Coordinates of C-alpha atoms in Angstrom, one line a residue:
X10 CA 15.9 -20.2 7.6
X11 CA 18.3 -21.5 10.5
X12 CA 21.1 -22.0 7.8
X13 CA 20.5 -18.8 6.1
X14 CA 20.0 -16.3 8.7
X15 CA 22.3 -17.9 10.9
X16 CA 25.2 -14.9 11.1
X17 CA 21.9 -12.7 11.2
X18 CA 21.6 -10.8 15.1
X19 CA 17.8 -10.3 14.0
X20 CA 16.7 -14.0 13.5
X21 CA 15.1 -14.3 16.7
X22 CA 13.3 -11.3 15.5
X23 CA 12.7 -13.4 12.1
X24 CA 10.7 -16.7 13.6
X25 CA 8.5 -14.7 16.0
X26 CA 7.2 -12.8 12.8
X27 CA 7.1 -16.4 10.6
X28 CA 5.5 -17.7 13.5
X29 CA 3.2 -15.0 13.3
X30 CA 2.2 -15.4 9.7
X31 CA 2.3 -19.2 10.0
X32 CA -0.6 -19.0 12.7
X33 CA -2.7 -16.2 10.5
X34 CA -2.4 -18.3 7.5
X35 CA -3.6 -21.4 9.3
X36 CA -6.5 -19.2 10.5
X37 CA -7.5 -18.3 7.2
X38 CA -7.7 -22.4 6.0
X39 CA -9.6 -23.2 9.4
X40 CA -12.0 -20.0 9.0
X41 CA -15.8 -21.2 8.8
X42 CA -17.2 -17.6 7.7
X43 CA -15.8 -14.8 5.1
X44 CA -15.6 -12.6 8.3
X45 CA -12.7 -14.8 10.4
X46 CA -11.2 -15.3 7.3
X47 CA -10.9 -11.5 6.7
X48 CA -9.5 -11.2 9.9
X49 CA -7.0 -13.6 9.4
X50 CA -6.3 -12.0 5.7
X51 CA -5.5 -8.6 7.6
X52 CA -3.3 -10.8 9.8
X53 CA -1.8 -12.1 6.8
X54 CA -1.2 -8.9 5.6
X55 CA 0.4 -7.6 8.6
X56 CA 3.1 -10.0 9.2
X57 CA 3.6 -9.9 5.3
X58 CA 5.0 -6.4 6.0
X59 CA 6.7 -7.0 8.6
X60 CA 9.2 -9.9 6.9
X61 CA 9.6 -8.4 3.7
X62 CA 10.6 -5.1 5.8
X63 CA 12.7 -7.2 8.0
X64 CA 15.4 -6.0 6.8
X65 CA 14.2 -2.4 7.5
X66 CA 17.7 -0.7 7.3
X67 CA 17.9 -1.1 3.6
X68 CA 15.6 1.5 1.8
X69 CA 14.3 -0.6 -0.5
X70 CA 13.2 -3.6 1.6
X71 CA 11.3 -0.4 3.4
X72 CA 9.8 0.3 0.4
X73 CA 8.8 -3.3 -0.8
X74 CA 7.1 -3.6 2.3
X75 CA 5.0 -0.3 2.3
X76 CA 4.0 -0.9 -1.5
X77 CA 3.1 -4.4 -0.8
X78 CA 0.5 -3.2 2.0
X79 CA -0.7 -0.2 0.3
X80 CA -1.2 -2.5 -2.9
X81 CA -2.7 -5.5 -1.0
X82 CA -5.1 -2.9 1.0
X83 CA -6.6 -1.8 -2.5
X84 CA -7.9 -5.7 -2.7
X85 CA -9.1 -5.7 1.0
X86 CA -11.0 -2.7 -0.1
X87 CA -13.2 -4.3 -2.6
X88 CA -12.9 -7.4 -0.7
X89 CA -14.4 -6.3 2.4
X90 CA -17.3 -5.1 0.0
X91 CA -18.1 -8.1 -1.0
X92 CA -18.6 -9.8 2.0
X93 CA -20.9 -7.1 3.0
X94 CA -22.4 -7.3 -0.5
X95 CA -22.6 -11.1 0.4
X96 CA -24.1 -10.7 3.5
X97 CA -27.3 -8.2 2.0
X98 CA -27.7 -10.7 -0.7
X99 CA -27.7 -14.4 1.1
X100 CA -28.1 -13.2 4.8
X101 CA -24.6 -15.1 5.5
X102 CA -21.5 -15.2 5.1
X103 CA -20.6 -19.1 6.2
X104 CA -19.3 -21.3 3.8
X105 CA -21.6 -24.2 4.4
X106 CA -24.8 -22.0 3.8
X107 CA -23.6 -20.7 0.8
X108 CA -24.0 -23.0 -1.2
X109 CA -27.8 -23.4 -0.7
X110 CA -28.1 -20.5 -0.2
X111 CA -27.0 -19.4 -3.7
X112 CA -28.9 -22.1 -5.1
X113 CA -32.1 -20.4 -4.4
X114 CA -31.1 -17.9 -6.8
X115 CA -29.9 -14.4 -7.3
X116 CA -29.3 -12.6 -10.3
X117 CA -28.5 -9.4 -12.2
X118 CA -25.9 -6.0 -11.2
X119 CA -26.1 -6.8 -7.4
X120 CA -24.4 -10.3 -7.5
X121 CA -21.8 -9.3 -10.6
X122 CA -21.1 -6.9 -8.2
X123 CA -20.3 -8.9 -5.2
X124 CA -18.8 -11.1 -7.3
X125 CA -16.0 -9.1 -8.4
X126 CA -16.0 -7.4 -5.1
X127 CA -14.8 -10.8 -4.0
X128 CA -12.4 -11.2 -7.2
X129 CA -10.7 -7.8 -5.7
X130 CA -9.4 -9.7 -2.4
X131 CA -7.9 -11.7 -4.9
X132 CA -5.9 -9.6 -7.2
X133 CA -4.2 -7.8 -4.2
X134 CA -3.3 -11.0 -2.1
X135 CA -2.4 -13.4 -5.1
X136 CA -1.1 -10.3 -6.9
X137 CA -3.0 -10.2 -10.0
X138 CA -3.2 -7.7 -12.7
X139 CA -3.5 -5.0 -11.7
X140 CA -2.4 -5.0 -8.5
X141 CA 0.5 -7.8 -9.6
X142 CA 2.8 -4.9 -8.9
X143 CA 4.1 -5.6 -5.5
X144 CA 5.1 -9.1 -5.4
X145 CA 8.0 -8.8 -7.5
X146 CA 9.7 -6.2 -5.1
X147 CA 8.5 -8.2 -2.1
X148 CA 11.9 -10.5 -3.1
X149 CA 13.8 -7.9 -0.7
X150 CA 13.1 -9.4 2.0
X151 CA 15.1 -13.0 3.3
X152 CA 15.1 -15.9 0.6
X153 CA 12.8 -18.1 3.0
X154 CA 10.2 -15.6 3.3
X155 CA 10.0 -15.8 -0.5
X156 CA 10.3 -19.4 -0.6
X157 CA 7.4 -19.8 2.0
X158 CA 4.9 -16.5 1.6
X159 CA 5.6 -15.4 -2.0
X160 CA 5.1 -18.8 -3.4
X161 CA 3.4 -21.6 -1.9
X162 CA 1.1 -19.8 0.9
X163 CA 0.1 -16.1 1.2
X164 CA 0.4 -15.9 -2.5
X165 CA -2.6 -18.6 -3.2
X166 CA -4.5 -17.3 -0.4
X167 CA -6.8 -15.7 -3.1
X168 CA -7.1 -18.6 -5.0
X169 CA -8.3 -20.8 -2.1
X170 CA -10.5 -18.0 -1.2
X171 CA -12.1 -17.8 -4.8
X172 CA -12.7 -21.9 -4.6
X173 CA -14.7 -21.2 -0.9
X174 CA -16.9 -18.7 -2.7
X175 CA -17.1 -20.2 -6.0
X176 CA -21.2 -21.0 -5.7
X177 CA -22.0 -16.8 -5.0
X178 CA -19.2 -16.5 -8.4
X179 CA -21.0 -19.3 -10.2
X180 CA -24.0 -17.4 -10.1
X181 CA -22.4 -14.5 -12.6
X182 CA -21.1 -15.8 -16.0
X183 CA -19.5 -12.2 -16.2
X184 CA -17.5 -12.4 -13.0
X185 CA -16.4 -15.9 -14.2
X186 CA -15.5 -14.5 -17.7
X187 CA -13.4 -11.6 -16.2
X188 CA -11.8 -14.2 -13.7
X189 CA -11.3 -16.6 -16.4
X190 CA -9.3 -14.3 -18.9
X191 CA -7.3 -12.0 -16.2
X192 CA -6.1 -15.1 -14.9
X193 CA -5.5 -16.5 -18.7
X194 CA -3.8 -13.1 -19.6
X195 CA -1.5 -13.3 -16.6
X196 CA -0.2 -16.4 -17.1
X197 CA 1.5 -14.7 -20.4
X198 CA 2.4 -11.3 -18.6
X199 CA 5.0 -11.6 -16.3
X200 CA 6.3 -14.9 -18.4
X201 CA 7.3 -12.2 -21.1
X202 CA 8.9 -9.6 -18.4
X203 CA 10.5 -12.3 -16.9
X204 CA 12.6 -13.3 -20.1
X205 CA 14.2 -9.8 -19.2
X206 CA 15.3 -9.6 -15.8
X207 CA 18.9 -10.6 -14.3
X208 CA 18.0 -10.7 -10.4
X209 CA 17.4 -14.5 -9.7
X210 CA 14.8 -14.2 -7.4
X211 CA 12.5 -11.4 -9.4
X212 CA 13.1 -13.8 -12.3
X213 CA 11.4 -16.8 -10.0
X214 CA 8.7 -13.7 -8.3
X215 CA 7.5 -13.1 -11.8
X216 CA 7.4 -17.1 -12.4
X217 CA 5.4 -17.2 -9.5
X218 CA 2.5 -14.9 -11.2
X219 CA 2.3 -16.8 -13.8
X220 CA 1.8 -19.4 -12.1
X221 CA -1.1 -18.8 -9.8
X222 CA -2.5 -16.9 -12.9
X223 CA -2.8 -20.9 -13.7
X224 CA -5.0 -21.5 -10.5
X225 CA -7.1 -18.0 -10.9
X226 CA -7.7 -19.0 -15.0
X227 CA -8.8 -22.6 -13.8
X228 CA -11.2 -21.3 -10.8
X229 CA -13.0 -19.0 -13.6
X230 CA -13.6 -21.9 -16.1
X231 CA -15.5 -23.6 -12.9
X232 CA -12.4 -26.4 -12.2
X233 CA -11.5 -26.2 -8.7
X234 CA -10.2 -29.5 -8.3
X235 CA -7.3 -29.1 -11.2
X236 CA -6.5 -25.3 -9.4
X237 CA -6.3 -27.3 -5.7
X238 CA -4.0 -29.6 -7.6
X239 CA -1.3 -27.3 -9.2
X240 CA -1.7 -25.3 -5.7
X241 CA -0.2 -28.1 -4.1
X242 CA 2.1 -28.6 -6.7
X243 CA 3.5 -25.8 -7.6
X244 CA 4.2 -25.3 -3.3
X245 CA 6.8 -28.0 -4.3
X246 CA 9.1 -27.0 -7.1
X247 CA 8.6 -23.2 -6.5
X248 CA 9.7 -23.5 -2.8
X249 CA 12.6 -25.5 -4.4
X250 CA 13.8 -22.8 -6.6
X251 CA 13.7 -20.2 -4.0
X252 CA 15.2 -22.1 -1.5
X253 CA 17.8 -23.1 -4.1
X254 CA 17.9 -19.8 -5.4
X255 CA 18.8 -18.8 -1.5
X256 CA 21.3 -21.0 -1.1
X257 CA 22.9 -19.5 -4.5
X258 CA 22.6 -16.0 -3.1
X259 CA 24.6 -17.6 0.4
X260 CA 27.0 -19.4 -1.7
X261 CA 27.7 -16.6 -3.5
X262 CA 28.0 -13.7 -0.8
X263 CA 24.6 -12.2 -1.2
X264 CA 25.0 -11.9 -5.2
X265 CA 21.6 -12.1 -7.1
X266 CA 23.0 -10.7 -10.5
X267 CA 23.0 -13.8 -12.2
X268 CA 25.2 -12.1 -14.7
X269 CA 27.6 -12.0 -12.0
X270 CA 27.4 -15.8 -11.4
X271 CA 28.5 -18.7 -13.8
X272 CA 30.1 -21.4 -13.6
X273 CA 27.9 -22.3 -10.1
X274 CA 27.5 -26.5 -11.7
X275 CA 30.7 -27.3 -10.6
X276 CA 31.3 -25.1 -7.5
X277 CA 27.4 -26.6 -6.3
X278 CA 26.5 -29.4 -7.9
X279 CA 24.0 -30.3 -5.7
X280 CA 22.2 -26.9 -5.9
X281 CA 22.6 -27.1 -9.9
X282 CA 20.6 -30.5 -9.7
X283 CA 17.9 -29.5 -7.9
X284 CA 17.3 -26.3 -9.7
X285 CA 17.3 -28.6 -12.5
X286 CA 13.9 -30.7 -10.9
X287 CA 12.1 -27.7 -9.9
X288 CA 12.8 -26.1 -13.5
X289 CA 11.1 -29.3 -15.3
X290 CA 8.0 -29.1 -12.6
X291 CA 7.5 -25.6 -13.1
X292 CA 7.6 -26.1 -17.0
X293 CA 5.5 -28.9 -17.6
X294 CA 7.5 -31.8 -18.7
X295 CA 6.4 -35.4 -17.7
X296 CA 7.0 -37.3 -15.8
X297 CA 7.3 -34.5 -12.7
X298 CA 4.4 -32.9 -10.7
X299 CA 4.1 -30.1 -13.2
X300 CA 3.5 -32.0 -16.0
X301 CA 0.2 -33.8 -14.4
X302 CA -1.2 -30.2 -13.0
X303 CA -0.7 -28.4 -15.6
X304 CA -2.0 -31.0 -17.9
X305 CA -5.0 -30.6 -15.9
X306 CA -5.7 -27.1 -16.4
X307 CA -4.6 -27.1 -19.8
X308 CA -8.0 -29.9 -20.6
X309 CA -9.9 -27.4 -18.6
X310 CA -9.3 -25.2 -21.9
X311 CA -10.0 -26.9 -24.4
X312 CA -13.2 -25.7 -25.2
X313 CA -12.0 -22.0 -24.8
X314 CA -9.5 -21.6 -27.4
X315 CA -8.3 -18.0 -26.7
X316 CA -7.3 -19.3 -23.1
X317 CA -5.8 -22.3 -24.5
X318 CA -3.7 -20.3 -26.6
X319 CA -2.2 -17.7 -24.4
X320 CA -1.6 -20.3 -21.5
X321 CA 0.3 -22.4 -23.6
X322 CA 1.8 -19.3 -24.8
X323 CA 2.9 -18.5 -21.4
X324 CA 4.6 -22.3 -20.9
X325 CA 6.9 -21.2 -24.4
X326 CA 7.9 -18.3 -22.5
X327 CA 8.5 -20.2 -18.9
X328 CA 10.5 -22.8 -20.4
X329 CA 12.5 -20.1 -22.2
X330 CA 13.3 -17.7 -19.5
X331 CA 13.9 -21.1 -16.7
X332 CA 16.8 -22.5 -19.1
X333 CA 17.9 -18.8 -19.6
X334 CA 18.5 -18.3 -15.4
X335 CA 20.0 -21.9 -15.8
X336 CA 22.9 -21.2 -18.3
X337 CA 23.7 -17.9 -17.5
X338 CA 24.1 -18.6 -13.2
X339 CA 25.4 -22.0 -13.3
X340 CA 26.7 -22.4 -16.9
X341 CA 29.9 -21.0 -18.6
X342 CA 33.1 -19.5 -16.2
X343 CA 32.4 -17.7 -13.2
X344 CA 32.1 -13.5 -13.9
X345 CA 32.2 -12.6 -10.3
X346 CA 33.8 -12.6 -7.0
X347 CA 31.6 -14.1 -5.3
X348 CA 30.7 -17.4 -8.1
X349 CA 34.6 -17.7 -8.2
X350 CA 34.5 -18.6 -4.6
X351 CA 30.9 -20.2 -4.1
X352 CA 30.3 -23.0 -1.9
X353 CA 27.4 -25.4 -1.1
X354 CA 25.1 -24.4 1.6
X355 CA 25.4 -26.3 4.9
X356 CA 23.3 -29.7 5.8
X357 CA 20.4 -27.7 7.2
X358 CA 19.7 -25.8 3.8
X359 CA 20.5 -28.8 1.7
X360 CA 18.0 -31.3 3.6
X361 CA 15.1 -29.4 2.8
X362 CA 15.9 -28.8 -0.8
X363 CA 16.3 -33.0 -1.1
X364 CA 13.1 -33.8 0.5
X365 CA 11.6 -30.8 -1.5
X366 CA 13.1 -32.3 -4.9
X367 CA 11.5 -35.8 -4.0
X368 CA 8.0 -34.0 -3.3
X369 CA 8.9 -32.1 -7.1
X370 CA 9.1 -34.9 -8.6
X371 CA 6.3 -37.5 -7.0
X372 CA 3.7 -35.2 -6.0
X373 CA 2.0 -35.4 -8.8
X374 CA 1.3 -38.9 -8.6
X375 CA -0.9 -38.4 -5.3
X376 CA -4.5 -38.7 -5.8
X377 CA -5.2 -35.2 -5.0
X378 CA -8.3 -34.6 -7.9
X379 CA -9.9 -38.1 -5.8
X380 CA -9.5 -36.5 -2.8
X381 CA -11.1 -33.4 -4.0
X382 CA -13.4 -34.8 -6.1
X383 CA -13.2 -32.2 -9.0
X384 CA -11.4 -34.7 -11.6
X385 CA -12.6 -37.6 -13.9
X386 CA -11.1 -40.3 -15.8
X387 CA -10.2 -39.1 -19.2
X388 CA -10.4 -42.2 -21.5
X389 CA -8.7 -40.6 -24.7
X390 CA -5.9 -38.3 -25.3
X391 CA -6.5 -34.9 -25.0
X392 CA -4.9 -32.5 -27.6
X393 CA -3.9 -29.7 -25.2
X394 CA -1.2 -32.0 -23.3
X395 CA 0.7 -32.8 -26.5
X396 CA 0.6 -29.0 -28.1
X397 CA 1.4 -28.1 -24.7
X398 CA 4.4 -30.6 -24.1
X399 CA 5.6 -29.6 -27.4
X400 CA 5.6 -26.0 -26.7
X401 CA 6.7 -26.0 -23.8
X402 CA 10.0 -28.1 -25.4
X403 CA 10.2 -25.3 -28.0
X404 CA 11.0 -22.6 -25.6
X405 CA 14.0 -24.6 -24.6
X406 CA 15.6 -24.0 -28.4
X407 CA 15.6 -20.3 -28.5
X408 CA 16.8 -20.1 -24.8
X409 CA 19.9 -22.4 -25.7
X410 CA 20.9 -20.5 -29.0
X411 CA 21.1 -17.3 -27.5
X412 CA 22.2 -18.1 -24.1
X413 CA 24.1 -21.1 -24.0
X414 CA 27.6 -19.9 -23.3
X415 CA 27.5 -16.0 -23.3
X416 CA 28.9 -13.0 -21.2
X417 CA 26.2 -10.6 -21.6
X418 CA 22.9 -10.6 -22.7
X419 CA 22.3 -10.6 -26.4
X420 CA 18.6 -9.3 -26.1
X421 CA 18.1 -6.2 -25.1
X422 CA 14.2 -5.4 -24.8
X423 CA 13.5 -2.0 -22.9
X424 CA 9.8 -2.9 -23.0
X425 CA 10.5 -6.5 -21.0
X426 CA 13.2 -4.8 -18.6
X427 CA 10.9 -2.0 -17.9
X428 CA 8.0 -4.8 -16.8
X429 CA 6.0 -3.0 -19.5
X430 CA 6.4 0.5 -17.5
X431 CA 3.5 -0.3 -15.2
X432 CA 4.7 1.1 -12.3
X433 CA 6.1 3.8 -14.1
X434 CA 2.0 4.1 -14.8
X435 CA 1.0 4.0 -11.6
X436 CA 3.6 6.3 -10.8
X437 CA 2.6 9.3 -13.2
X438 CA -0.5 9.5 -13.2
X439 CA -2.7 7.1 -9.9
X440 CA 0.2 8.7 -7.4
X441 CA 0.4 11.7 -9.3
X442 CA -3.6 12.3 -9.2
X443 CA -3.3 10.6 -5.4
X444 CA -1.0 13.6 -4.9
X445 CA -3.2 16.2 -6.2
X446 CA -6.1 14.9 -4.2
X447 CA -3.8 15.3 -1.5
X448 CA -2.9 19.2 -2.3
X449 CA -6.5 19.8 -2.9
X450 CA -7.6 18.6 0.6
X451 CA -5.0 20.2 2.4
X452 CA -6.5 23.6 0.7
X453 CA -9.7 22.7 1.5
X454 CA -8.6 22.3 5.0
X455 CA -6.2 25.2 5.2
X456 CA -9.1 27.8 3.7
X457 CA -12.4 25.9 4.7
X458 CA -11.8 23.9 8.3
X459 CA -9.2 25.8 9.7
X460 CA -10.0 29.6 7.8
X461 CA -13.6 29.9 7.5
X462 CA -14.7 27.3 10.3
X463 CA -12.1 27.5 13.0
X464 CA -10.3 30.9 12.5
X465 CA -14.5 32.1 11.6
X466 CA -16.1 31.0 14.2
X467 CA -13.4 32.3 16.7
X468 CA -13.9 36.0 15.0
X469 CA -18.1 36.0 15.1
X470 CA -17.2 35.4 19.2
X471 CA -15.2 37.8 19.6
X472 CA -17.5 40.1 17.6
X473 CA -20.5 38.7 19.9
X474 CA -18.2 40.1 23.0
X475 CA -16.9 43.2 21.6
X476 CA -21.3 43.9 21.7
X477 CA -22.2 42.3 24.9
X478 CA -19.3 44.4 26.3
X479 CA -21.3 47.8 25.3
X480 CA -24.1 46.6 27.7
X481 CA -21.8 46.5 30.5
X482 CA -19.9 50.0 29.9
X483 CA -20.4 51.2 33.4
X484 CA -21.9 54.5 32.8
X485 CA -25.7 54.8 34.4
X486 CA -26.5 57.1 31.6
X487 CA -25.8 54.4 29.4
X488 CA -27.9 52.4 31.4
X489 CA -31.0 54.7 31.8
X490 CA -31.0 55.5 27.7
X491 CA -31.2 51.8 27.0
X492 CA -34.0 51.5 29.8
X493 CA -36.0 54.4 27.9
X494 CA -35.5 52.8 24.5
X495 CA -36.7 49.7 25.4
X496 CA -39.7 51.2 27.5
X497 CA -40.7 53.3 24.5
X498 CA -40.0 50.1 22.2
X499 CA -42.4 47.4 24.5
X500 CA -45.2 50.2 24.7
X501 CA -45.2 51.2 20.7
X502 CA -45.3 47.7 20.4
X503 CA -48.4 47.2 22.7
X504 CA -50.2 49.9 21.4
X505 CA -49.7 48.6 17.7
X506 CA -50.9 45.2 18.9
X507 CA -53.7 46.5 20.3
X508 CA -55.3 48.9 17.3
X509 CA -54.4 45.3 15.5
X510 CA -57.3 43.8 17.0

């Protein structure tokens, strides 16, 4: 952050607001109760806002940062829900009861319910399907914020708070099921828009979702210990790529069109490299941290072969758009202004990327699933790791053919590039109905509150005075006919009462 923001007159600006998110996310791990967490979520939320809107004079880093708090406070909705659903059900909300608590049993609608009441916290924060939407535009906001929240912290946040309540989710084999197959369908998702996008940083923000779509898959087929594993895995070589893909964008004068790079190898050899080590972590290949994650997850499905087959699916996909960022940005001859004079970033970017590369590559090896205890020695090979190293290969082949080499992309798939015209769903017809809703309760308050309620009740008052004022006329004639009337009126009604007995 020093290196890259360092010509920036806001970066003072920029750590109080890390420093802000860095002390809300540390409140959610340390929370004891669903309630502090939730506070700290919201905290979460709020300085998520404010960095990707840090840069709040470009339009769209304005609008990244209002869609990624409207989206998130869809989740918080249901979440919120939950933990009051959890609260009526167990009578607490502390993760050390829980667990017996749910053990003494609860069943049927009201816990499927809560269940994915919870789930929803989940989809917003760790930006799931379908509210995956606002994470990729979150990348307009400084390279270290996506290197640090939109990849190895607030972006898992669900996932670690799925494992916390996994014995209230346990408890619902359809609110695992749904868990289970949104996560394994996500995995595959925004591998296949990803193949299609030229910004470097979307490209690794769509990565990212598939990624945790990993971890979420893994939580609903009941394997904590091999999602806590590729969480801290994948912090590694995804905070590589951003940070590398940062020091890219610096090198190259705030460029991002990795059509308008090439040739970056030779101009930033060091970058090149380590983009290289987070590429083979994030795709699986041995001997890397990736590989020994992933691996993880992908036993976890071998009993579910639909899962099996889309996750793996997803690693064909990853490997192919990875190698397809890597030939086009730092392969061929430079294409633009800025790649023709890159440069390497200075020793305070480049440290953290080398001990970052070191973690990439050794991580795996620490005995996180001992630690955990969620892992067991496997004494026999397990088909999914070799169909899974070999697919994972294959998607290396087509990326080379078409890309290796080229000036423009030979693909051209309008339903990839249009991210399957989700938000162009959203837009038609959820904003659309939002702002019909909204027309509709503007006429009910412009005819009903303010006509009939407001504007009514100030006409019956003056009506009520306009008649009280004919009792005060001034005129004693006036006066001495109502006296009559009402003496003639109180004794007809004295005589009537009195024949009535």
């Amino acid at each position: 952050s020093i290196g890259y923001l360092s010509k920036d007159p806001s970066r003072s600006r920029f750590f109080g607001e890390l420093s802000l998110f860095v002390f809300s996310m540390l409140g959610i791990v340390f929370a004891d109760n669903l309630l502090t967490m939730f506070i700290f979520w919201e905290l979460v939320g709020l300085s998520s806002y404010l960095l990707i809107g840090f840069w709040f004079d470009r339009p769209a880093a304005g609008a990244a940062a209002n869609k990624a708090f409207l989206v998130n406070r869809i989740g918080d909705f249901g979440f919120i829900l939950g933990i009051l659903g959890t609260w009526s059900l167990f009578g607490t909300i502390g993760f050390a009861d829980l667990p017996s608590r749910a053990a003494a049993g609860a069943a049927g609608w009201a816990v499927t319910a809560v269940g994915l009441g919870l789930f929803c916290g989940c989809l917003g924060k760790s930006a799931q399907f379908p509210l995956h939407v606002w994470l990729p535009d979150s990348m307009e906001g400084p390279t270290p914020v996506s290197s640090l929240l939109h990849a190895a912290t607030m972006v898992v946040a669900g996932v670690y708070m799925l494992i916390r309540v996994l014995p209230v989710l346990e408890l619902s084999h359809l609110t695992m099921t749904t868990i289970a197959w949104v996560g394994g369908l996500m995995t595959l998702l925004p591998a296949l828009i990803a193949c299609q996008q030229n910004d470097i940083k979307r490209i690794l923000a769509y990565s990212t979702l598939s990624e945790i779509a990993y971890m979420v898959m893994a939580v609903g087929l009941g394997v904590t210990g091999p999602a806590m594993y590729h969480l801290m895995t994948h912090a590694f070589f995804k905070c590589l790529l951003f940070l590398a893909s940062g020091s890219v964008i610096h090198g190259c004068h705030e460029e991002q069109d990795i059509w308008k790079m090439g040739g970056l190898s030779k101009r930033m050899p060091f970058t090149y490299r380590v983009t290289l080590i987070g590429t083979i972590a994030l795709c699986g290949i041995p001997p890397v941290s990736g590989f020994w994650s992933k691996d993880e997850i992908f036993t976890a499905t071998g009993s579910h072969p639909g899962l099996a087959a889309v996750s793996m699916l997803a690693g064909f996909f990853t490997s192919f758009f990875m190698l397809r960022m890597i030939l086009v940005a730092f392969g061929g001859s430079a294409r633009g202004e800025g790649a023709k004079h890159a440069h390497e970033g200075p020793p305070v970017m480049v440290v953290p990327m080398l001990i970052l590369a070191v973690l990439s590559v050794f991580s795996g090896l620490f005995p996180v699933l001992a630690f955990l205890g969620g892992g067991q020695e496997s004494h026999h090979a397990s088909w999914t790791l070799w169909v899974s190293l070999v697919v994972a290969l294959a998607g290396f082949v087509p990326a080379y053919y078409w890309y290796a080499g080229v000036n423009q992309d030979p693909l051209s798939i309008p339903l990839l590039r249009g991210k399957f015209y989700i938000d162009e769903f959203y837009q038609r017809f959820l904003v659309a109905g939002q702002d019909g809703l909204a027309r509709l309760a503007d006429a009910f308050e412009g005819w009903v509150v303010r006509g009939f309620i407001v504007r009514g009740s100030g006409v019956m008052a003056r009506a009520a005075g306009q008649g009280m004022r004919l009792v005060q006329c001034g005129q004693v004639q006036v006066y001495a006919a109502v006296f009559i009337v009402g003496a003639l009126l109180l004794v007809g009604w004295l005589i009537r009462a009195g024949a009535w007995k």
